[in-house]
Coordinates of C-alpha atoms in Angstrom, one line a residue:
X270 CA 73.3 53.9 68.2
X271 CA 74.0 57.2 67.0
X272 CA 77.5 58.4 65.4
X273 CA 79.5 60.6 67.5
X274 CA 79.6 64.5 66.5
X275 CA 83.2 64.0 65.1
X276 CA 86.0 61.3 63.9
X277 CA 88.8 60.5 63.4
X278 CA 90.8 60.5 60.0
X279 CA 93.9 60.1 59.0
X280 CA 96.0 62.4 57.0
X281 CA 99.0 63.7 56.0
X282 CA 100.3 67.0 57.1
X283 CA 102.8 70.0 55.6
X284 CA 104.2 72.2 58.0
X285 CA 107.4 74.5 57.1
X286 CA 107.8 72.1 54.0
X287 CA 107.8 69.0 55.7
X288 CA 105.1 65.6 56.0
X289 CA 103.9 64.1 59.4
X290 CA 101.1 61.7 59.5
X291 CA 98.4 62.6 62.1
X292 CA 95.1 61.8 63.0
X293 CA 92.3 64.9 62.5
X294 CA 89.5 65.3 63.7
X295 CA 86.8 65.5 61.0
X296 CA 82.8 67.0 61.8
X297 CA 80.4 64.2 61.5
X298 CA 77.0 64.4 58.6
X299 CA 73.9 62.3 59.6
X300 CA 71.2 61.9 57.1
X301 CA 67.9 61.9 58.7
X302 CA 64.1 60.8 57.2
X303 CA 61.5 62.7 58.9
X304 CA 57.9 60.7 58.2
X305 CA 55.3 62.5 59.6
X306 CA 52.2 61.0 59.5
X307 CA 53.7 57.8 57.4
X308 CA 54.7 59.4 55.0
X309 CA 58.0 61.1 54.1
X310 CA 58.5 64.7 54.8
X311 CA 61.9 65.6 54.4
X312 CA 65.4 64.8 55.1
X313 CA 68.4 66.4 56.8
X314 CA 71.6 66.2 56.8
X315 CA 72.4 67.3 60.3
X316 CA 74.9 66.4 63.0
X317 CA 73.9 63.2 65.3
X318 CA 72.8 65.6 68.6
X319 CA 69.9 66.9 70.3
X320 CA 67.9 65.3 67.2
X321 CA 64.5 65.4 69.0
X322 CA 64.8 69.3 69.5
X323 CA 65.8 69.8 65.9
X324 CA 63.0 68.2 64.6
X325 CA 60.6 69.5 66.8
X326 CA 62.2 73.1 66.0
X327 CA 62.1 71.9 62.3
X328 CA 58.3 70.9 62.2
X329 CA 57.6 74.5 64.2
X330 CA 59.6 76.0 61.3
X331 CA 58.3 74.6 58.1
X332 CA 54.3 75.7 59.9
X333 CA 53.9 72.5 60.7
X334 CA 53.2 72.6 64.3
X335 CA 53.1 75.8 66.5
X336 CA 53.3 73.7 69.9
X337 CA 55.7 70.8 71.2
X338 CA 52.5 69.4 72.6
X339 CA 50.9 68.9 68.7
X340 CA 52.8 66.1 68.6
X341 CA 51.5 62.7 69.6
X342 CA 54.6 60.6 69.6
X343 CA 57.9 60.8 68.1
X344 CA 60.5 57.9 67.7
X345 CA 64.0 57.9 66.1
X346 CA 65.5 54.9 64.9
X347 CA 69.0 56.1 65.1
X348 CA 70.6 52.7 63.1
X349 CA 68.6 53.3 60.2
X350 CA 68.2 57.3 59.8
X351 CA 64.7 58.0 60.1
X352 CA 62.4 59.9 62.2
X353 CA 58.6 58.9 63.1
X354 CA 56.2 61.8 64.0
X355 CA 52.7 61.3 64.6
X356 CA 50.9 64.4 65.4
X357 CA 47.1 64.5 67.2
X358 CA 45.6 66.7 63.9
X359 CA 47.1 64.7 60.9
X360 CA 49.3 67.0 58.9
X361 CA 47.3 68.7 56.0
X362 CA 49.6 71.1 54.3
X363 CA 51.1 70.6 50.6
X364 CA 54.6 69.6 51.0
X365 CA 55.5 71.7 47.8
X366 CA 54.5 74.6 50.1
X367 CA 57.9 74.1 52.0
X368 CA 59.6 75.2 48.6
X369 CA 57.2 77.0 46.8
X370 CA 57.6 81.1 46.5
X371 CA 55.5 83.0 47.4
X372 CA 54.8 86.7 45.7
X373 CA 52.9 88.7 48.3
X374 CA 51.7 91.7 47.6
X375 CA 53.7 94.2 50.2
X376 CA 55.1 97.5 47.5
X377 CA 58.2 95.8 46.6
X378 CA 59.2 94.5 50.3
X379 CA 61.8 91.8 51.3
X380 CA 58.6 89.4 51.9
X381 CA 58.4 89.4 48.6
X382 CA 61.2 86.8 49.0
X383 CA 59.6 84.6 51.3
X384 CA 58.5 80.9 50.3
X385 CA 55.0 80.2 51.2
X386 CA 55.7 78.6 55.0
X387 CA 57.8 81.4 55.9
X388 CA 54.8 83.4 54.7
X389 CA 52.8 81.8 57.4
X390 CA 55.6 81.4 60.4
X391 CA 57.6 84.6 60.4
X392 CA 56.9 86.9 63.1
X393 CA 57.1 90.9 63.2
X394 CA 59.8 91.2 66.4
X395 CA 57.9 93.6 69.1
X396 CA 61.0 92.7 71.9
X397 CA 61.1 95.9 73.8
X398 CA 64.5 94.0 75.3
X399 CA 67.8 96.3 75.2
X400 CA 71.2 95.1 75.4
X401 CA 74.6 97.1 75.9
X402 CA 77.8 96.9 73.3
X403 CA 79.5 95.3 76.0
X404 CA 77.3 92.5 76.5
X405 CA 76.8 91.7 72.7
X406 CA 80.9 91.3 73.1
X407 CA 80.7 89.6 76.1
X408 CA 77.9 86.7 74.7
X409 CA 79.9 86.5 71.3
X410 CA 83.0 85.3 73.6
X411 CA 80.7 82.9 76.0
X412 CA 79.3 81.4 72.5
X413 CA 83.3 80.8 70.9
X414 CA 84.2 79.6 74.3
X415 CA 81.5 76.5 75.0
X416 CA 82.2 74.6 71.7
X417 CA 84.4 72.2 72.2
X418 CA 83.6 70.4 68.8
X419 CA 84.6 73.3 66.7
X420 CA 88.0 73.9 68.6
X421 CA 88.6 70.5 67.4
X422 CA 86.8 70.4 63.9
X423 CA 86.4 73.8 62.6
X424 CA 83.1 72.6 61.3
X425 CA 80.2 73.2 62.8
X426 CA 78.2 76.2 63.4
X427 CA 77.2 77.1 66.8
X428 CA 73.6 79.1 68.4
X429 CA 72.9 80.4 71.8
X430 CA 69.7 81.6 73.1
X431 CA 70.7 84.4 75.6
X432 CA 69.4 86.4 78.1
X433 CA 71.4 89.5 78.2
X434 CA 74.6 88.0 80.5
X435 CA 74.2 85.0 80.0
X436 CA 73.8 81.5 77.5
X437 CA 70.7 79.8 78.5
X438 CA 71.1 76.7 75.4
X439 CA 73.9 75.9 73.1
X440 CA 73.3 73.7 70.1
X441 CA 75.9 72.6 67.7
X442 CA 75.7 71.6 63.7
X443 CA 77.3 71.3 60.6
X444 CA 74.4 73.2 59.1
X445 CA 73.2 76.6 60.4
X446 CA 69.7 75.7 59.9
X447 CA 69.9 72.3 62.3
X448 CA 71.7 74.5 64.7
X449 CA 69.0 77.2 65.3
X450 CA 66.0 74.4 65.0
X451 CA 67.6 72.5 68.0
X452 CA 67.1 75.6 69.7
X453 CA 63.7 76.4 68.4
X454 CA 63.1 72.9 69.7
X455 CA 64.7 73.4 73.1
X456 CA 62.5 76.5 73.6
X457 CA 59.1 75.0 72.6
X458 CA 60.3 71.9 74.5
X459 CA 60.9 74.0 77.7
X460 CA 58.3 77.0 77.3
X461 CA 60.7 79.5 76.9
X462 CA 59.2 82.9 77.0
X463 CA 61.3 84.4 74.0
X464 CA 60.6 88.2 73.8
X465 CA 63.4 89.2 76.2
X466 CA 65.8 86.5 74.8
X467 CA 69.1 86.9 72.1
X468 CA 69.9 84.5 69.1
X469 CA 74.1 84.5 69.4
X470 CA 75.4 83.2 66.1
X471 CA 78.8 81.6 64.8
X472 CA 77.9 82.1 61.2
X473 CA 77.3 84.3 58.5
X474 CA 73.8 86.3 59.1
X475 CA 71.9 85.1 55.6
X476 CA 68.3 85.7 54.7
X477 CA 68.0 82.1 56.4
X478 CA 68.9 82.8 59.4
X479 CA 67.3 86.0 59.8
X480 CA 63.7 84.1 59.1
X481 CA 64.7 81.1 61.5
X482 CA 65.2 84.3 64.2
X483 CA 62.1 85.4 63.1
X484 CA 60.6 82.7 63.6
X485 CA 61.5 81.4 67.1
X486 CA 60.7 85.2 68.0
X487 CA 63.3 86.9 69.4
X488 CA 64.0 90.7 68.5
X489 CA 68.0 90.5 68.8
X490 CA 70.2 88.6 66.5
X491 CA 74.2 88.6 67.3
X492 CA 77.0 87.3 65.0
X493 CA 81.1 87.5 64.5
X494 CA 80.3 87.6 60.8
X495 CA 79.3 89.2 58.0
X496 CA 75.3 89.7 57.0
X497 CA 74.1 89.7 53.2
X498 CA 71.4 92.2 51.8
X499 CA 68.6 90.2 51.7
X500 CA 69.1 89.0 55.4
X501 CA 69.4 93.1 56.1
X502 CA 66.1 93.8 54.3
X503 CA 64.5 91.1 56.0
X504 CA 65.7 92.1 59.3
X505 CA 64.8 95.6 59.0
X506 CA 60.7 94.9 57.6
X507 CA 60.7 92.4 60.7
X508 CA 62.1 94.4 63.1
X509 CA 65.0 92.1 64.1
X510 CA 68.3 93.8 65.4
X511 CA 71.4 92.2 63.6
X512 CA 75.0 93.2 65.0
X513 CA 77.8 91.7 62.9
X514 CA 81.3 91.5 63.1
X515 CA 81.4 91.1 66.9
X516 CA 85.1 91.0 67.4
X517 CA 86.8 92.3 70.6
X518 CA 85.0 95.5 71.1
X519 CA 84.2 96.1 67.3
X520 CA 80.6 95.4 65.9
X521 CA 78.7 96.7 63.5
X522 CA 74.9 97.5 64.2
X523 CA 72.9 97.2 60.5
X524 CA 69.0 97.3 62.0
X525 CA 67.0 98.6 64.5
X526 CA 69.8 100.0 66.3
X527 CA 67.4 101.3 69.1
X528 CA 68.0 97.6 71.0
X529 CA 71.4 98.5 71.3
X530 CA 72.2 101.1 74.2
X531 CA 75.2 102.3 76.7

């Protein structure tokens, strides 16, 4: 049986210079084995939902699938950890390729940066879809307001995919990563058609993040927080709008500004 996304812990608490005992509630880390094809792939450390999507979204991610349907069965035995996938072409490619750079030869570029499965999975974003300021504001406050774990915890990271008025999936996780696999996996799950969709974001909008975007496809990427450089100069060579610092009716619009109109 698998834990529950938080728990309880007990601890001692200041306020105004004086100690209460109280109980907190305290985000929940599930290691996970993935085996794929007997033999071990990987592991996460992930929270204990939608596990199914995030490894399917996970597989799609790493280049290891490109359809839900690849996979021939896929069992989790939630007591012990581990994950058994068993896909219909047996899986071929090196697992050092999941880690290894890759130099590619694009004049000094941002792919430069990318490892040799991102190489292979990231897509150029060709989303002709348009959104409005006050949508972008209007998503960013749908996203803060469905998670009920991080009202209590604080820690976990949340992702929507969007249409432009609405949350279509919400997946929760202590890592960022897990967060936008599960919703990889929900959309290859559920045949999403992705081109007119919208990544909404809890987190901070690294290079990471910005090439799991690319990779699920969609051409808008929305966040409360902050971007770094190398998530900006992958954005902008794979055409991928990032707005940041969604707050009230403040953002700031770093890339391929021409998705964002009145």
């Amino acid at each position: 049986m698998l834990p529950s996304i938080t728990a309880k812990w007990r601890i001692r608490k200041y306020s105004c210079g004086a100690a209460s005992l109280q109980e907190d509630d305290i985000a929940t880390e599930y290691p996970l084995t993935v085996r794929l094809d007997g033999e071990e792939f990987a592991t996460i450390v992930c929270s204990p939902t939608d596990l199914e999507e995030m490894i399917i979204g996970f597989l799609a991610s790493e280049g290891v699938i490109r359809q839900a349907a690849e996979i021939e069965s896929l069992r989790i035995d939630e007591e012990r950890g581990f994950v058994y996938v068993e896909l219909f072409n047996k899986h071929s490619t090196s697992k050092d390729e999941v880690s290894k750079r890759f130099i590619g030869s694009c004049c000094g570029k941002s792919r430069q940066f990318y490892f040799h499965n991102d190489a292979r999975t990231a897509r150029t974003s060709m989303s002709r879809m348009t959104i409005s300021p006050a949508q972008c504001s209007a998503l960013i406050r749908l996203l803060q307001n469905s998670s009920g774990e991080f009202k209590l915890t604080g820690g976990v990271h949340n992702a929507a995919l969007c249409t432009a008025t609405e949350l279509l999936a919400v997946r929760t996780d202590i890592g960022r990563h897990n967060a936008l696999d599960k919703l990889f996996g929900y959309s290859l799950q559920q045949r999403v058609a992705i081109t007119d969709k919208i990544i909404a974001f809890s987190g901070r909008l690294s290079s990471e993040v910005v090439l799991k975007a690319a990779k699920i496809g969609v051409g808008i990427l929305l966040s409360k927080s902050a971007p770094t450089d190398l998530a900006l100069k992958l954005a902008e060579d794979l055409g991928i709008t990032c707005v940041g610092f969604i707050r009230g009716h403040e953002m700031n619009v770093y890339t391929h500004g021409h998705r964002i109109v009145e």
